[in-house]
Short mmCIF file of C-alpha atoms in Angstrom, two decimals:
data_model
loop_
_atom_site.label_atom_id
_atom_site.label_comp_id
_atom_site.label_asym_id
_atom_site.label_seq_id
_atom_site.Cartn_x
_atom_site.Cartn_y
_atom_site.Cartn_z
CA ASP A 94 146.06 159.13 133.94
CA GLY A 95 142.40 160.07 133.69
CA GLY A 96 140.40 158.41 130.99
CA ILE A 97 137.94 155.82 129.82
CA THR A 98 138.88 152.18 129.48
CA GLN A 99 136.97 149.53 127.60
CA SER A 100 137.61 145.83 127.67
CA PRO A 101 138.12 143.57 125.96
CA LYS A 102 139.45 145.08 122.75
CA TYR A 103 138.00 142.16 120.75
CA LEU A 104 135.13 139.91 121.78
CA PHE A 105 133.71 136.86 120.10
CA ARG A 106 130.14 135.74 120.65
CA LYS A 107 128.61 132.40 119.85
CA GLU A 108 125.00 132.04 118.75
CA GLY A 109 122.59 132.29 121.68
CA GLN A 110 125.22 133.64 124.04
CA ASN A 111 125.06 136.80 126.15
CA VAL A 112 128.28 138.80 126.37
CA THR A 113 129.21 141.78 128.54
CA LEU A 114 131.38 144.70 127.50
CA SER A 115 133.16 146.63 130.21
CA CYS A 116 133.44 150.42 130.46
CA GLU A 117 135.22 152.20 133.30
CA GLN A 118 136.02 155.90 133.73
CA ASN A 119 138.07 157.77 136.33
CA LEU A 120 137.14 161.25 135.14
CA ASN A 121 134.48 161.68 137.82
CA HIS A 122 131.90 162.18 135.06
CA ASP A 123 128.25 161.80 135.94
CA ALA A 124 126.92 160.74 132.54
CA MET A 125 127.92 157.67 130.55
CA TYR A 126 126.84 156.40 127.14
CA TRP A 127 127.04 153.38 124.87
CA TYR A 128 127.15 153.72 121.10
CA ARG A 129 127.27 151.26 118.29
CA GLN A 130 129.24 152.10 115.13
CA ASP A 131 128.63 150.33 111.84
CA PRO A 132 130.32 151.16 108.52
CA GLY A 133 128.52 154.01 106.75
CA GLN A 134 126.01 154.55 109.58
CA GLY A 135 127.85 156.69 112.06
CA LEU A 136 127.35 156.33 115.80
CA ARG A 137 123.99 155.23 117.15
CA LEU A 138 123.05 155.59 120.82
CA ILE A 139 122.17 152.36 122.63
CA TYR A 140 121.76 153.43 126.28
CA TYR A 141 122.78 156.33 128.45
CA SER A 142 122.92 157.05 132.16
CA GLN A 143 123.02 160.45 133.82
CA ILE A 144 123.30 159.22 137.38
CA VAL A 145 123.98 156.06 139.35
CA ASN A 146 121.12 153.54 139.38
CA ASP A 147 119.34 155.29 136.52
CA PHE A 148 119.57 154.81 132.76
CA GLN A 149 117.51 155.44 129.64
CA LYS A 150 117.12 153.72 126.31
CA GLY A 151 118.70 155.30 123.29
CA ASP A 152 117.72 154.87 119.67
CA ILE A 153 118.62 151.18 119.30
CA ALA A 154 118.23 149.60 122.77
CA GLU A 155 116.54 146.36 121.67
CA GLY A 156 118.70 143.33 122.41
CA TYR A 157 120.94 145.21 124.86
CA SER A 158 120.92 145.79 128.61
CA VAL A 159 122.98 147.94 130.97
CA SER A 160 123.50 148.62 134.67
CA ARG A 161 124.93 151.59 136.55
CA GLU A 162 125.69 150.48 140.10
CA LYS A 163 128.80 152.64 140.42
CA LYS A 164 129.58 156.08 139.03
CA GLU A 165 132.75 154.76 137.41
CA SER A 166 131.26 151.75 135.64
CA PHE A 167 128.63 151.25 132.92
CA PRO A 168 128.74 147.69 131.53
CA LEU A 169 126.78 146.75 128.42
CA THR A 170 125.35 143.27 127.88
CA VAL A 171 124.64 142.15 124.34
CA THR A 172 121.92 139.55 124.69
CA SER A 173 120.98 136.67 122.42
CA ALA A 174 117.98 138.76 121.32
CA GLN A 175 120.35 141.06 119.39
CA LYS A 176 120.38 139.30 116.03
CA ASN A 177 123.05 141.41 114.37
CA PRO A 178 125.59 142.21 117.08
CA THR A 179 128.73 142.50 114.92
CA ALA A 180 129.87 146.10 115.31
CA PHE A 181 132.32 148.44 117.00
CA TYR A 182 131.02 149.44 120.45
CA LEU A 183 132.03 152.75 121.97
CA CYS A 184 131.57 153.96 125.51
CA ALA A 185 131.61 157.67 126.33
CA SER A 186 131.24 159.90 129.36
CA SER A 187 130.52 163.56 130.01
CA PRO A 188 130.47 165.91 132.99
CA ARG A 189 127.07 166.92 134.27
CA GLN A 190 125.70 170.13 132.74
CA ARG A 191 128.14 170.03 129.85
CA GLU A 192 127.63 168.53 126.44
CA THR A 193 131.08 167.36 125.44
CA GLN A 194 131.49 163.60 125.42
CA TYR A 195 134.76 161.76 125.68
CA PHE A 196 135.16 158.31 124.20
CA GLY A 197 136.93 155.14 125.15
CA PRO A 198 139.02 153.07 122.71
CA GLY A 199 136.15 150.75 121.75
CA THR A 200 135.39 147.03 121.69
CA ARG A 201 134.97 145.14 118.44
CA LEU A 202 132.37 142.39 118.75
CA LEU A 203 132.37 139.54 116.26
CA VAL A 204 130.01 136.60 115.94
CA LEU A 205 131.42 133.09 115.56
CA GLN B 14 116.26 162.51 106.17
CA LYS B 15 119.01 162.27 108.76
CA GLU B 16 119.24 165.13 111.25
CA VAL B 17 122.97 165.58 110.54
CA GLU B 18 124.26 164.91 107.03
CA GLN B 19 127.90 164.49 106.10
CA ASP B 20 129.61 163.52 102.85
CA PRO B 21 131.40 160.20 103.50
CA GLY B 22 134.28 160.95 101.14
CA PRO B 23 136.96 159.79 100.86
CA LEU B 24 138.60 163.16 100.47
CA SER B 25 142.20 163.05 99.30
CA VAL B 26 144.45 166.12 99.52
CA PRO B 27 148.22 166.73 99.22
CA GLU B 28 150.25 167.58 102.30
CA GLY B 29 150.09 171.28 103.12
CA ALA B 30 146.66 171.83 101.59
CA ILE B 31 143.77 173.55 103.34
CA VAL B 32 141.03 171.04 104.04
CA SER B 33 137.37 171.92 104.33
CA LEU B 34 135.02 169.39 105.93
CA ASN B 35 131.31 170.11 106.06
CA CYS B 36 128.04 169.02 107.60
CA THR B 37 124.47 170.16 107.29
CA TYR B 38 121.76 169.69 109.87
CA SER B 39 117.99 169.95 109.89
CA ASN B 40 117.04 170.43 113.54
CA SER B 41 116.86 174.16 114.37
CA ALA B 42 117.03 173.36 118.08
CA PHE B 43 120.68 172.26 117.84
CA GLN B 44 122.88 174.73 119.70
CA TYR B 45 126.10 172.85 120.40
CA PHE B 46 128.33 171.52 117.67
CA MET B 47 131.38 169.29 117.84
CA TRP B 48 134.01 167.80 115.61
CA TYR B 49 135.61 164.50 116.45
CA ARG B 50 138.59 162.83 114.80
CA GLN B 51 138.64 159.06 114.63
CA TYR B 52 141.64 157.03 113.57
CA SER B 53 141.02 153.55 112.20
CA ARG B 54 139.88 151.10 114.89
CA LYS B 55 140.13 153.76 117.63
CA GLY B 56 137.63 155.76 119.63
CA PRO B 57 136.68 159.28 118.48
CA GLU B 58 138.74 162.14 119.91
CA LEU B 59 137.11 165.51 120.55
CA LEU B 60 138.71 168.19 118.37
CA MET B 61 136.48 171.23 118.53
CA TYR B 62 133.39 172.27 120.44
CA THR B 63 131.35 175.37 119.60
CA TYR B 64 128.17 176.92 120.87
CA SER B 65 125.71 178.59 118.49
CA SER B 66 127.04 180.52 115.48
CA GLY B 67 130.51 181.80 114.89
CA ASN B 68 134.11 180.67 114.52
CA LYS B 69 136.48 178.96 116.89
CA GLU B 70 140.16 178.47 116.23
CA ASP B 71 142.61 176.02 117.84
CA GLY B 72 146.00 175.79 116.21
CA ARG B 73 145.60 174.54 112.65
CA PHE B 74 141.89 173.83 113.15
CA THR B 75 138.99 176.26 112.74
CA ALA B 76 135.38 175.32 113.39
CA GLN B 77 132.63 177.41 111.86
CA VAL B 78 128.89 177.31 112.48
CA ASP B 79 126.31 179.13 110.37
CA LYS B 80 122.94 178.59 112.03
CA SER B 81 121.07 180.58 109.38
CA SER B 82 122.01 178.02 106.75
CA LYS B 83 122.37 175.09 109.19
CA TYR B 84 125.92 174.50 108.04
CA ILE B 85 128.91 173.29 110.07
CA SER B 86 132.49 173.41 108.80
CA LEU B 87 135.92 172.33 109.96
CA PHE B 88 138.98 173.82 108.28
CA ILE B 89 142.42 172.27 108.63
CA ARG B 90 145.38 174.43 107.61
CA ASP B 91 148.73 173.03 106.53
CA SER B 92 147.35 169.51 106.49
CA GLN B 93 149.69 166.69 107.54
CA PRO B 94 149.67 162.94 106.83
CA SER B 95 148.87 162.49 110.54
CA ASP B 96 145.55 164.26 109.88
CA SER B 97 144.44 161.25 107.83
CA ALA B 98 141.41 159.97 109.71
CA THR B 99 137.64 160.01 109.71
CA TYR B 100 136.09 163.28 110.91
CA LEU B 101 132.71 163.15 112.60
CA CYS B 102 130.49 166.15 113.18
CA ALA B 103 127.94 166.07 115.97
CA ALA B 104 125.20 168.33 117.26
CA HIS B 105 123.19 168.65 120.43
CA TYR B 106 120.44 170.79 121.88
CA THR B 107 120.18 171.89 125.47
CA GLY B 108 118.09 169.56 127.54
CA THR B 109 118.18 167.22 130.46
CA ALA B 110 120.12 164.60 128.53
CA SER B 111 123.34 165.08 126.61
CA LYS B 112 122.33 163.19 123.50
CA LEU B 113 124.57 163.83 120.56
CA THR B 114 123.43 163.34 116.97
CA PHE B 115 126.33 162.32 114.73
CA GLY B 116 126.99 162.59 111.06
CA THR B 117 128.28 159.44 109.35
CA GLY B 118 131.83 160.82 109.09
CA THR B 119 134.13 161.96 106.26
CA ARG B 120 137.26 159.98 105.59
CA LEU B 121 140.27 162.23 104.90
CA GLN B 122 143.53 161.09 103.32
CA VAL B 123 146.49 163.49 103.29
CA THR B 124 149.12 162.32 100.84
CA LEU B 125 152.86 163.08 100.74
#
């Protein structure tokens, strides 16, 4: 089955800890994205990547980092600099030259 | 002012009703418009994708775009309890990056 997988489903972070959220796709899509979803605020773009080894900051990149070493994978690290990390994190991908984005099932991050 | 505005609801309708969900947008450069359906604690699922003005129909769903008034609509005919979800509208303009701008979502409840 083609699709986007995110793991883990739930993640707990302690104060001062960095955590990494996984996103993998087997759709052969070139572009991948990370969004954060908070109640009443819709989806906000954190980072996006259009090609391997290249990525750009979105609207709320502070406190986050990403890498794109493989076409299939786009992990997101929530660093200790992100002071309010509790949210639902969504990964998406899209084919090059097309605008439709397809989403994974999401990871809910909670702070202990 | 947000670039894409959406009434958060909740909107409650009886089974079988016609549902009208709406968004307005402010950026005239938007050319691509999407509707996503998101069930609780799940990732958004692409429902409809339209380019520029006009109507697009897919089964019980009809997407309508009026660029002159900057108005986006999604109609659901013969609504079912399984349609109960949050509906997100999104818009995008042609460019080198596929950056979607989302509305905050409208929560729909279809009752028996």
